[in-house]
Amino acid sequence: MSREIMQRNIDRAQQEIDNKKEIVKAGRMRQHYHFMAQTGWLNDPNGLIYYKGRYHFFYQYNPYYGFWDYMHWGHAVSEDMLHWEYLPIALAPSEIYDDHMRGGCFSGSAIEHDGKLFLMFTGTTNDGKGFEQTQCIAYSEDGIHFEKYEGNPVLTPPEGVPTHQFRDPKVWKHEDTYYMVCGASRENKAQALLYRSEDMIHWTFFNVLAESRGEWGYMWECPDFFPMGDKYVLMFSPMGAGERTVVYMVGDFDYGTGKFTYHINGEIDWGFDYYAPQSFLAPDGRRLIAAWANCWDWMPFWKDWGPTYKEGWCGSYNIVREVRMTEEGTLAFVPIKELESLRIDAQRQERLVLVSEDKEIKAGDGVSFELKFKIALEETDADRLVLFLRCGGKKKTACVFDFKNAQIYIDRNESDGWSKGISKSDLCLLGKKELDVHIFSDQSSIELFSDNYRNNHSNNIFAGDEQNGITIRACGGKVTVTGIETYGLKECNR
């Protein structure tokens, strides 16, 4: 009977998608090359995996309208992470442990086991005792149609962990054993709990992989754990850690004890709209991550989720990034090379000397474009370099490189009449001869990468097609910019 209930709920949601997808597709704020759902609300990426020759993206999904509610798992596949085929919904609420209008099938991950595609997800419900979160299993023979394990849930919150603070399992295999890390909170301090299993069904607690003493917040959402060379990386989105949206830690891991000891920490992105990334492996060995291009209302800089709910949708993913280890042990997050296949209308300029007047830059249609350049620091004595993107009328987004105060900040207070806030990060200039800058603009977002992809800002803006101007200026002196490259970007997933 439970299988029939899930299928009935999937069919109902699928009918909603089919009825609305063409109307939603015509929305003027829809992205051109970023991943989106066909209708409704999208948040965390789930179950990212390369399986049977295609990339599978599962995603937190409310297909009914453009707000968070009643979580399903959407599903799409691609050969290049750019052009997507939408498959039937993979999971719908249907059981006592996941069928609640403010709950459902929360975030999780995927792994291949015994030739099948296994999903591990957090079931969230409330039967009058408050929200309860448990870890659950579903599996599929064909990678499309899933069945929930009849013995769910396979894990309940351990002693001392509140029932509503135990979620987001990420699974991997090492030698002959499966491991899983999930986020938790104990005594109002965040933890990443480590479990292990021989069969993906029966799980035992191993150790507290890592934990906060208060400095990293009270709950770690969507933890991920993976090797990089001879080191391991833990990344998570902390609740209660101020403006941090995603933290990474690099250190050593002992499979004998289940303990991770970190030596380096950093942030993947300093923008307002980068949350809950999940990693996965490409067939060529690259470690890739995809994240939700938005944030939650409890974050200190939150404005709101934007006006796209009026078009029947909300949410996209940031461009997929490759994780690379630098010589000093920090991490860089590089846009995937597949994006180069979207380039059109290439323009190049070797050198541009800027003083106080504005210079215009042409990049594609000024809406969907890629822009790269380098700042020659030894030939620069200005206080600031200001790059204005998506300009039109009196609206603009300002990207400021403040050499005097060693900061980058992205100001969206005049972007669209809706967005607010200035995202900031420190700018390390010591010993540098140049600073690299790489920007991706889409209909509703700007992603800026700098300092060899270690200093990144992702911000949503909701600018119309008429906002397509780009200007650049120096303030308080001279700036020399070299190696300017611009490209339009083809539409591939609207």
Tab-separated table of N, CA, C and O in Angstrom, residues 382-468:
chain	number	residue	atom	x	y	z
A	382	ALA	N	45.637	53.306	-7.828
A	382	ALA	CA	44.312	53.809	-7.443
A	382	ALA	C	43.885	53.247	-6.097
A	382	ALA	O	44.403	52.227	-5.620
A	383	ASP	N	42.916	53.914	-5.500
A	383	ASP	CA	42.329	53.409	-4.261
A	383	ASP	C	41.400	52.225	-4.545
A	383	ASP	O	41.358	51.263	-3.780
A	384	ARG	N	40.646	52.325	-5.669
A	384	ARG	CA	39.640	51.315	-5.951
A	384	ARG	C	39.472	51.137	-7.453
A	384	ARG	O	39.696	52.068	-8.234
A	385	LEU	N	39.052	49.949	-7.818
A	385	LEU	CA	38.538	49.675	-9.156
A	385	LEU	C	37.074	49.288	-8.989
A	385	LEU	O	36.750	48.405	-8.184
A	386	VAL	N	36.188	49.939	-9.754
A	386	VAL	CA	34.752	49.672	-9.644
A	386	VAL	C	34.239	49.176	-10.990
A	386	VAL	O	34.423	49.838	-12.017
A	387	LEU	N	33.622	47.995	-10.960
A	387	LEU	CA	33.023	47.399	-12.145
A	387	LEU	C	31.516	47.380	-11.937
A	387	LEU	O	31.017	46.767	-10.992
A	388	PHE	N	30.792	48.075	-12.826
A	388	PHE	CA	29.336	48.113	-12.749
A	388	PHE	C	28.754	47.122	-13.747
A	388	PHE	O	29.030	47.201	-14.951
A	389	LEU	N	27.937	46.194	-13.252
A	389	LEU	CA	27.311	45.171	-14.088
A	389	LEU	C	25.802	45.354	-14.101
A	389	LEU	O	25.220	45.906	-13.166
A	390	ARG	N	25.175	44.863	-15.153
A	390	ARG	CA	23.715	44.893	-15.310
A	390	ARG	C	23.182	46.309	-15.069
A	390	ARG	O	22.245	46.527	-14.294
A	391	CYS	N	23.779	47.263	-15.787
A	391	CYS	CA	23.383	48.657	-15.662
A	391	CYS	C	22.237	48.970	-16.616
A	391	CYS	O	22.216	48.503	-17.755
A	392	GLY	N	21.306	49.792	-16.157
A	392	GLY	CA	20.205	50.242	-16.999
A	392	GLY	C	19.300	51.142	-16.206
A	392	GLY	O	18.935	50.823	-15.065
A	393	GLY	N	18.906	52.310	-16.803
A	393	GLY	CA	18.169	53.279	-16.032
A	393	GLY	C	19.035	53.765	-14.887
A	393	GLY	O	20.193	54.145	-15.062
A	394	LYS	N	18.532	53.697	-13.692
A	394	LYS	CA	19.316	54.077	-12.520
A	394	LYS	C	19.756	52.858	-11.715
A	394	LYS	O	20.208	52.993	-10.576
A	395	LYS	N	19.632	51.700	-12.312
A	395	LYS	CA	19.958	50.464	-11.600
A	395	LYS	C	21.310	49.927	-12.032
A	395	LYS	O	21.703	50.037	-13.199
A	396	LYS	N	22.022	49.283	-11.093
A	396	LYS	CA	23.336	48.711	-11.383
A	396	LYS	C	23.778	47.870	-10.187
A	396	LYS	O	23.302	48.045	-9.058
A	397	THR	N	24.684	46.943	-10.443
A	397	THR	CA	25.348	46.175	-9.392
A	397	THR	C	26.824	46.535	-9.410
A	397	THR	O	27.472	46.463	-10.463
A	398	ALA	N	27.369	46.945	-8.274
A	398	ALA	CA	28.747	47.417	-8.194
A	398	ALA	C	29.659	46.337	-7.611
A	398	ALA	O	29.405	45.837	-6.510
A	399	CYS	N	30.711	45.996	-8.356
A	399	CYS	CA	31.752	45.080	-7.879
A	399	CYS	C	32.996	45.925	-7.626
A	399	CYS	O	33.580	46.484	-8.562
A	400	VAL	N	33.389	46.039	-6.369
A	400	VAL	CA	34.435	46.979	-5.971
A	400	VAL	C	35.664	46.224	-5.477
A	400	VAL	O	35.564	45.377	-4.575
A	401	PHE	N	36.804	46.556	-6.062
A	401	PHE	CA	38.092	46.046	-5.608
A	401	PHE	C	38.785	47.195	-4.889
A	401	PHE	O	39.281	48.130	-5.522
A	402	ASP	N	38.763	47.140	-3.578
A	402	ASP	CA	39.260	48.227	-2.737
A	402	ASP	C	40.706	47.923	-2.345
A	402	ASP	O	40.960	47.159	-1.409
A	403	PHE	N	41.649	48.511	-3.093
A	403	PHE	CA	43.065	48.238	-2.843
A	403	PHE	C	43.539	48.895	-1.555
A	403	PHE	O	44.402	48.355	-0.855
A	404	LYS	N	42.987	50.035	-1.233
A	404	LYS	CA	43.421	50.779	-0.047
A	404	LYS	C	43.072	50.031	1.233
A	404	LYS	O	43.869	49.982	2.176
A	405	ASN	N	41.863	49.443	1.264
A	405	ASN	CA	41.410	48.742	2.471
A	405	ASN	C	41.455	47.225	2.352
A	405	ASN	O	40.998	46.510	3.244
A	406	ALA	N	42.005	46.742	1.224
A	406	ALA	CA	42.198	45.305	1.004
A	406	ALA	C	40.896	44.519	1.163
A	406	ALA	O	40.784	43.613	1.982
A	407	GLN	N	39.890	44.902	0.353
A	407	GLN	CA	38.590	44.238	0.389
A	407	GLN	C	38.000	44.132	-1.007
A	407	GLN	O	38.299	44.948	-1.884
A	408	ILE	N	37.169	43.093	-1.184
A	408	ILE	CA	36.255	43.024	-2.318
A	408	ILE	C	34.846	43.147	-1.757
A	408	ILE	O	34.529	42.523	-0.732
A	409	TYR	N	34.015	43.952	-2.391
A	409	TYR	CA	32.608	43.933	-1.990
A	409	TYR	C	31.708	44.112	-3.201
A	409	TYR	O	32.029	44.796	-4.155
A	410	ILE	N	30.578	43.406	-3.123
A	410	ILE	CA	29.567	43.412	-4.173
A	410	ILE	C	28.318	44.076	-3.593
A	410	ILE	O	27.718	43.567	-2.650
A	411	ASP	N	27.954	45.217	-4.177
A	411	ASP	CA	26.855	46.033	-3.670
A	411	ASP	C	25.647	45.856	-4.592
A	411	ASP	O	25.675	46.245	-5.759
A	412	ARG	N	24.568	45.285	-4.042
A	412	ARG	CA	23.359	45.089	-4.839
A	412	ARG	C	22.189	45.953	-4.345
A	412	ARG	O	21.039	45.678	-4.644
A	413	ASN	N	22.503	46.998	-3.594
A	413	ASN	CA	21.447	47.868	-3.082
A	413	ASN	C	20.739	48.648	-4.180
A	413	ASN	O	19.615	49.127	-3.974
A	414	GLU	N	21.379	48.807	-5.334
A	414	GLU	CA	20.752	49.493	-6.456
A	414	GLU	C	20.599	48.558	-7.653
A	414	GLU	O	20.488	49.003	-8.789
A	415	SER	N	20.549	47.264	-7.407
A	415	SER	CA	20.552	46.282	-8.496
A	415	SER	C	19.228	46.183	-9.233
A	415	SER	O	19.203	46.066	-10.459
A	416	ASP	N	18.108	46.180	-8.461
A	416	ASP	CA	16.852	45.810	-9.105
A	416	ASP	C	15.602	46.324	-8.404
A	416	ASP	O	14.491	45.992	-8.803
A	417	GLY	N	15.779	47.120	-7.356
A	417	GLY	CA	14.620	47.560	-6.593
A	417	GLY	C	14.087	46.533	-5.619
A	417	GLY	O	13.071	46.747	-4.954
A	418	TRP	N	14.754	45.402	-5.543
A	418	TRP	CA	14.301	44.312	-4.670
A	418	TRP	C	15.422	43.834	-3.755
A	418	TRP	O	15.247	43.738	-2.546
A	419	SER	N	16.567	43.531	-4.340
A	419	SER	CA	17.675	42.961	-3.581
A	419	SER	C	18.316	44.019	-2.676
A	419	SER	O	18.293	45.212	-2.977
A	420	LYS	N	18.913	43.552	-1.589
A	420	LYS	CA	19.599	44.429	-0.650
A	420	LYS	C	20.892	43.772	-0.192
A	420	LYS	O	21.047	42.555	-0.239
A	421	GLY	N	21.832	44.594	0.259
A	421	GLY	CA	23.012	44.067	0.929
A	421	GLY	C	24.295	44.232	0.153
A	421	GLY	O	24.299	44.386	-1.072
A	422	ILE	N	25.396	44.200	0.893
A	422	ILE	CA	26.738	44.283	0.333
A	422	ILE	C	27.533	43.092	0.857
A	422	ILE	O	27.787	42.993	2.066
A	423	SER	N	27.896	42.170	0.000
A	423	SER	CA	28.733	41.046	0.432
A	423	SER	C	30.198	41.485	0.394
A	423	SER	O	30.613	42.197	-0.520
A	424	LYS	N	30.964	41.055	1.387
A	424	LYS	CA	32.342	41.531	1.538
A	424	LYS	C	33.290	40.363	1.806
A	424	LYS	O	32.908	39.368	2.410
A	425	SER	N	34.519	40.536	1.370
A	425	SER	CA	35.581	39.589	1.729
A	425	SER	C	36.903	40.334	1.732
A	425	SER	O	37.074	41.350	1.044
A	426	ASP	N	37.843	39.831	2.512
A	426	ASP	CA	39.185	40.403	2.518
A	426	ASP	C	39.903	40.072	1.222
A	426	ASP	O	39.651	39.039	0.592
A	427	LEU	N	40.807	40.964	0.826
A	427	LEU	CA	41.548	40.814	-0.413
A	427	LEU	C	43.036	40.778	-0.091
A	427	LEU	O	43.618	41.782	0.330
A	428	CYS	N	43.652	39.615	-0.240
A	428	CYS	CA	45.072	39.469	0.059
A	428	CYS	C	45.894	39.924	-1.143
A	428	CYS	O	45.847	39.311	-2.213
A	429	LEU	N	46.646	41.003	-0.973
A	429	LEU	CA	47.466	41.564	-2.048
A	429	LEU	C	48.961	41.376	-1.806
A	429	LEU	O	49.771	41.660	-2.697
A	430	LEU	N	49.322	40.904	-0.630
A	430	LEU	CA	50.724	40.813	-0.249
A	430	LEU	C	51.502	39.924	-1.205
A	430	LEU	O	51.173	38.746	-1.396
A	431	GLY	N	52.538	40.497	-1.842
A	431	GLY	CA	53.416	39.728	-2.709
A	431	GLY	C	52.853	39.431	-4.083
A	431	GLY	O	53.495	38.738	-4.877
A	432	LYS	N	51.668	39.938	-4.405
A	432	LYS	CA	51.037	39.632	-5.688
A	432	LYS	C	51.394	40.695	-6.744
A	432	LYS	O	51.410	41.891	-6.445
A	433	LYS	N	51.610	40.236	-7.964
A	433	LYS	CA	51.848	41.141	-9.084
A	433	LYS	C	50.578	41.390	-9.878
A	433	LYS	O	50.483	42.384	-10.602
A	434	GLU	N	49.617	40.501	-9.762
A	434	GLU	CA	48.364	40.668	-10.481
A	434	GLU	C	47.243	39.993	-9.714
A	434	GLU	O	47.475	39.099	-8.879
A	435	LEU	N	46.026	40.438	-10.006
A	435	LEU	CA	44.834	39.845	-9.412
A	435	LEU	C	43.912	39.429	-10.548
A	435	LEU	O	43.524	40.251	-11.387
A	436	ASP	N	43.572	38.153	-10.586
A	436	ASP	CA	42.699	37.629	-11.630
A	436	ASP	C	41.232	37.786	-11.218
A	436	ASP	O	40.882	37.641	-10.043
A	437	VAL	N	40.377	38.062	-12.211
A	437	VAL	CA	38.948	38.232	-11.993
A	437	VAL	C	38.201	37.465	-13.082
A	437	VAL	O	38.559	37.549	-14.263
A	438	HIS	N	37.176	36.706	-12.683
A	438	HIS	CA	36.396	35.898	-13.621
A	438	HIS	C	34.939	36.002	-13.194
A	438	HIS	O	34.599	35.688	-12.051
A	439	ILE	N	34.070	36.423	-14.104
A	439	ILE	CA	32.678	36.705	-13.767
A	439	ILE	C	31.742	35.958	-14.709
A	439	ILE	O	31.968	35.920	-15.925
A	440	PHE	N	30.691	35.377	-14.136
A	440	PHE	CA	29.592	34.782	-14.893
A	440	PHE	C	28.306	35.515	-14.524
A	440	PHE	O	27.934	35.564	-13.347
A	441	SER	N	27.648	36.067	-15.522
A	441	SER	CA	26.359	36.719	-15.320
A	441	SER	C	25.281	35.917	-16.033
A	441	SER	O	25.479	35.431	-17.143
A	442	ASP	N	24.132	35.783	-15.362
A	442	ASP	CA	22.960	35.167	-15.975
A	442	ASP	C	21.765	36.064	-15.677
A	442	ASP	O	21.917	37.126	-15.055
A	443	GLN	N	20.608	35.666	-16.101
A	443	GLN	CA	19.436	36.529	-15.982
A	443	GLN	C	19.224	37.020	-14.561
A	443	GLN	O	18.888	38.178	-14.334
A	444	SER	N	19.430	36.145	-13.567
A	444	SER	CA	19.097	36.478	-12.183
A	444	SER	C	20.254	36.276	-11.217
A	444	SER	O	20.031	36.126	-10.016
A	445	SER	N	21.479	36.264	-11.708
A	445	SER	CA	22.596	36.025	-10.799
A	445	SER	C	23.901	36.574	-11.360
A	445	SER	O	24.066	36.699	-12.578
A	446	ILE	N	24.813	36.878	-10.441
A	446	ILE	CA	26.180	37.249	-10.778
A	446	ILE	C	27.100	36.427	-9.879
A	446	ILE	O	26.927	36.401	-8.654
A	447	GLU	N	28.083	35.754	-10.474
A	447	GLU	CA	29.083	34.997	-9.720
A	447	GLU	C	30.455	35.531	-10.078
A	447	GLU	O	30.857	35.506	-11.241
A	448	LEU	N	31.167	36.011	-9.082
A	448	LEU	CA	32.490	36.605	-9.267
A	448	LEU	C	33.536	35.739	-8.582
A	448	LEU	O	33.385	35.393	-7.404
A	449	PHE	N	34.583	35.400	-9.323
A	449	PHE	CA	35.698	34.602	-8.812
A	449	PHE	C	36.972	35.450	-8.898
A	449	PHE	O	37.191	36.147	-9.894
A	450	SER	N	37.817	35.354	-7.887
A	450	SER	CA	39.086	36.084	-7.930
A	450	SER	C	40.142	35.355	-7.114
A	450	SER	O	39.839	34.371	-6.421
A	451	ASP	N	41.366	35.863	-7.196
A	451	ASP	CA	42.496	35.301	-6.457
A	451	ASP	C	42.607	33.799	-6.681
A	451	ASP	O	42.604	33.000	-5.744
A	452	ASN	N	42.698	33.427	-7.962
A	452	ASN	CA	42.826	32.023	-8.349
A	452	ASN	C	41.688	31.165	-7.781
A	452	ASN	O	41.900	30.063	-7.292
A	453	TYR	N	40.481	31.731	-7.816
A	453	TYR	CA	39.231	31.029	-7.478
A	453	TYR	C	39.127	30.671	-6.001
A	453	TYR	O	38.420	29.752	-5.619
A	454	ARG	N	39.803	31.476	-5.173
A	454	ARG	CA	39.713	31.267	-3.731
A	454	ARG	C	38.884	32.339	-3.031
A	454	ARG	O	38.582	32.210	-1.845
A	455	ASN	N	38.547	33.400	-3.742
A	455	ASN	CA	37.817	34.523	-3.170
A	455	ASN	C	36.619	34.802	-4.065
A	455	ASN	O	36.716	35.514	-5.059
A	456	ASN	N	35.469	34.217	-3.715
A	456	ASN	CA	34.342	34.139	-4.637
A	456	ASN	C	33.071	34.716	-4.008
A	456	ASN	O	32.849	34.582	-2.803
A	457	HIS	N	32.248	35.341	-4.860
A	457	HIS	CA	30.985	35.927	-4.415
A	457	HIS	C	29.871	35.516	-5.364
A	457	HIS	O	29.960	35.771	-6.571
A	458	SER	N	28.816	34.922	-4.820
A	458	SER	CA	27.628	34.574	-5.603
A	458	SER	C	26.441	35.344	-5.050
A	458	SER	O	26.078	35.188	-3.884
A	459	ASN	N	25.833	36.162	-5.903
A	459	ASN	CA	24.702	36.974	-5.481
A	459	ASN	C	23.598	36.943	-6.527
A	459	ASN	O	23.867	37.104	-7.720
A	460	ASN	N	22.377	36.727	-6.076
A	460	ASN	CA	21.226	36.834	-6.959
A	460	ASN	C	20.841	38.294	-7.129
A	460	ASN	O	20.836	39.070	-6.162
A	461	ILE	N	20.528	38.676	-8.349
A	461	ILE	CA	19.881	39.951	-8.636
A	461	ILE	C	18.759	39.656	-9.626
A	461	ILE	O	18.805	38.643	-10.333
A	462	PHE	N	17.770	40.510	-9.675
A	462	PHE	CA	16.601	40.237	-10.503
A	462	PHE	C	16.413	41.401	-11.477
A	462	PHE	O	15.541	42.249	-11.306
A	463	ALA	N	17.318	41.432	-12.462
A	463	ALA	CA	17.399	42.533	-13.415
A	463	ALA	C	16.799	42.128	-14.758
A	463	ALA	O	17.029	41.017	-15.234
A	464	GLY	N	16.070	43.033	-15.368
A	464	GLY	CA	15.462	42.763	-16.665
A	464	GLY	C	16.461	42.853	-17.804
A	464	GLY	O	17.618	43.267	-17.628
A	465	ASP	N	16.014	42.497	-18.998
A	465	ASP	CA	16.881	42.513	-20.177
A	465	ASP	C	17.400	43.899	-20.501
A	465	ASP	O	18.465	44.043	-21.113
A	466	GLU	N	16.657	44.938	-20.128
A	466	GLU	CA	17.096	46.295	-20.427
A	466	GLU	C	18.300	46.706	-19.582
A	466	GLU	O	18.971	47.692	-19.890
A	467	GLN	N	18.577	45.954	-18.538
A	467	GLN	CA	19.775	46.220	-17.730
A	467	GLN	C	20.928	45.395	-18.293
A	467	GLN	O	21.222	44.299	-17.809
A	468	ASN	N	21.581	45.915	-19.303
A	468	ASN	CA	22.618	45.142	-19.999
A	468	ASN	C	23.893	45.929	-20.233
A	468	ASN	O	24.713	45.561	-21.077
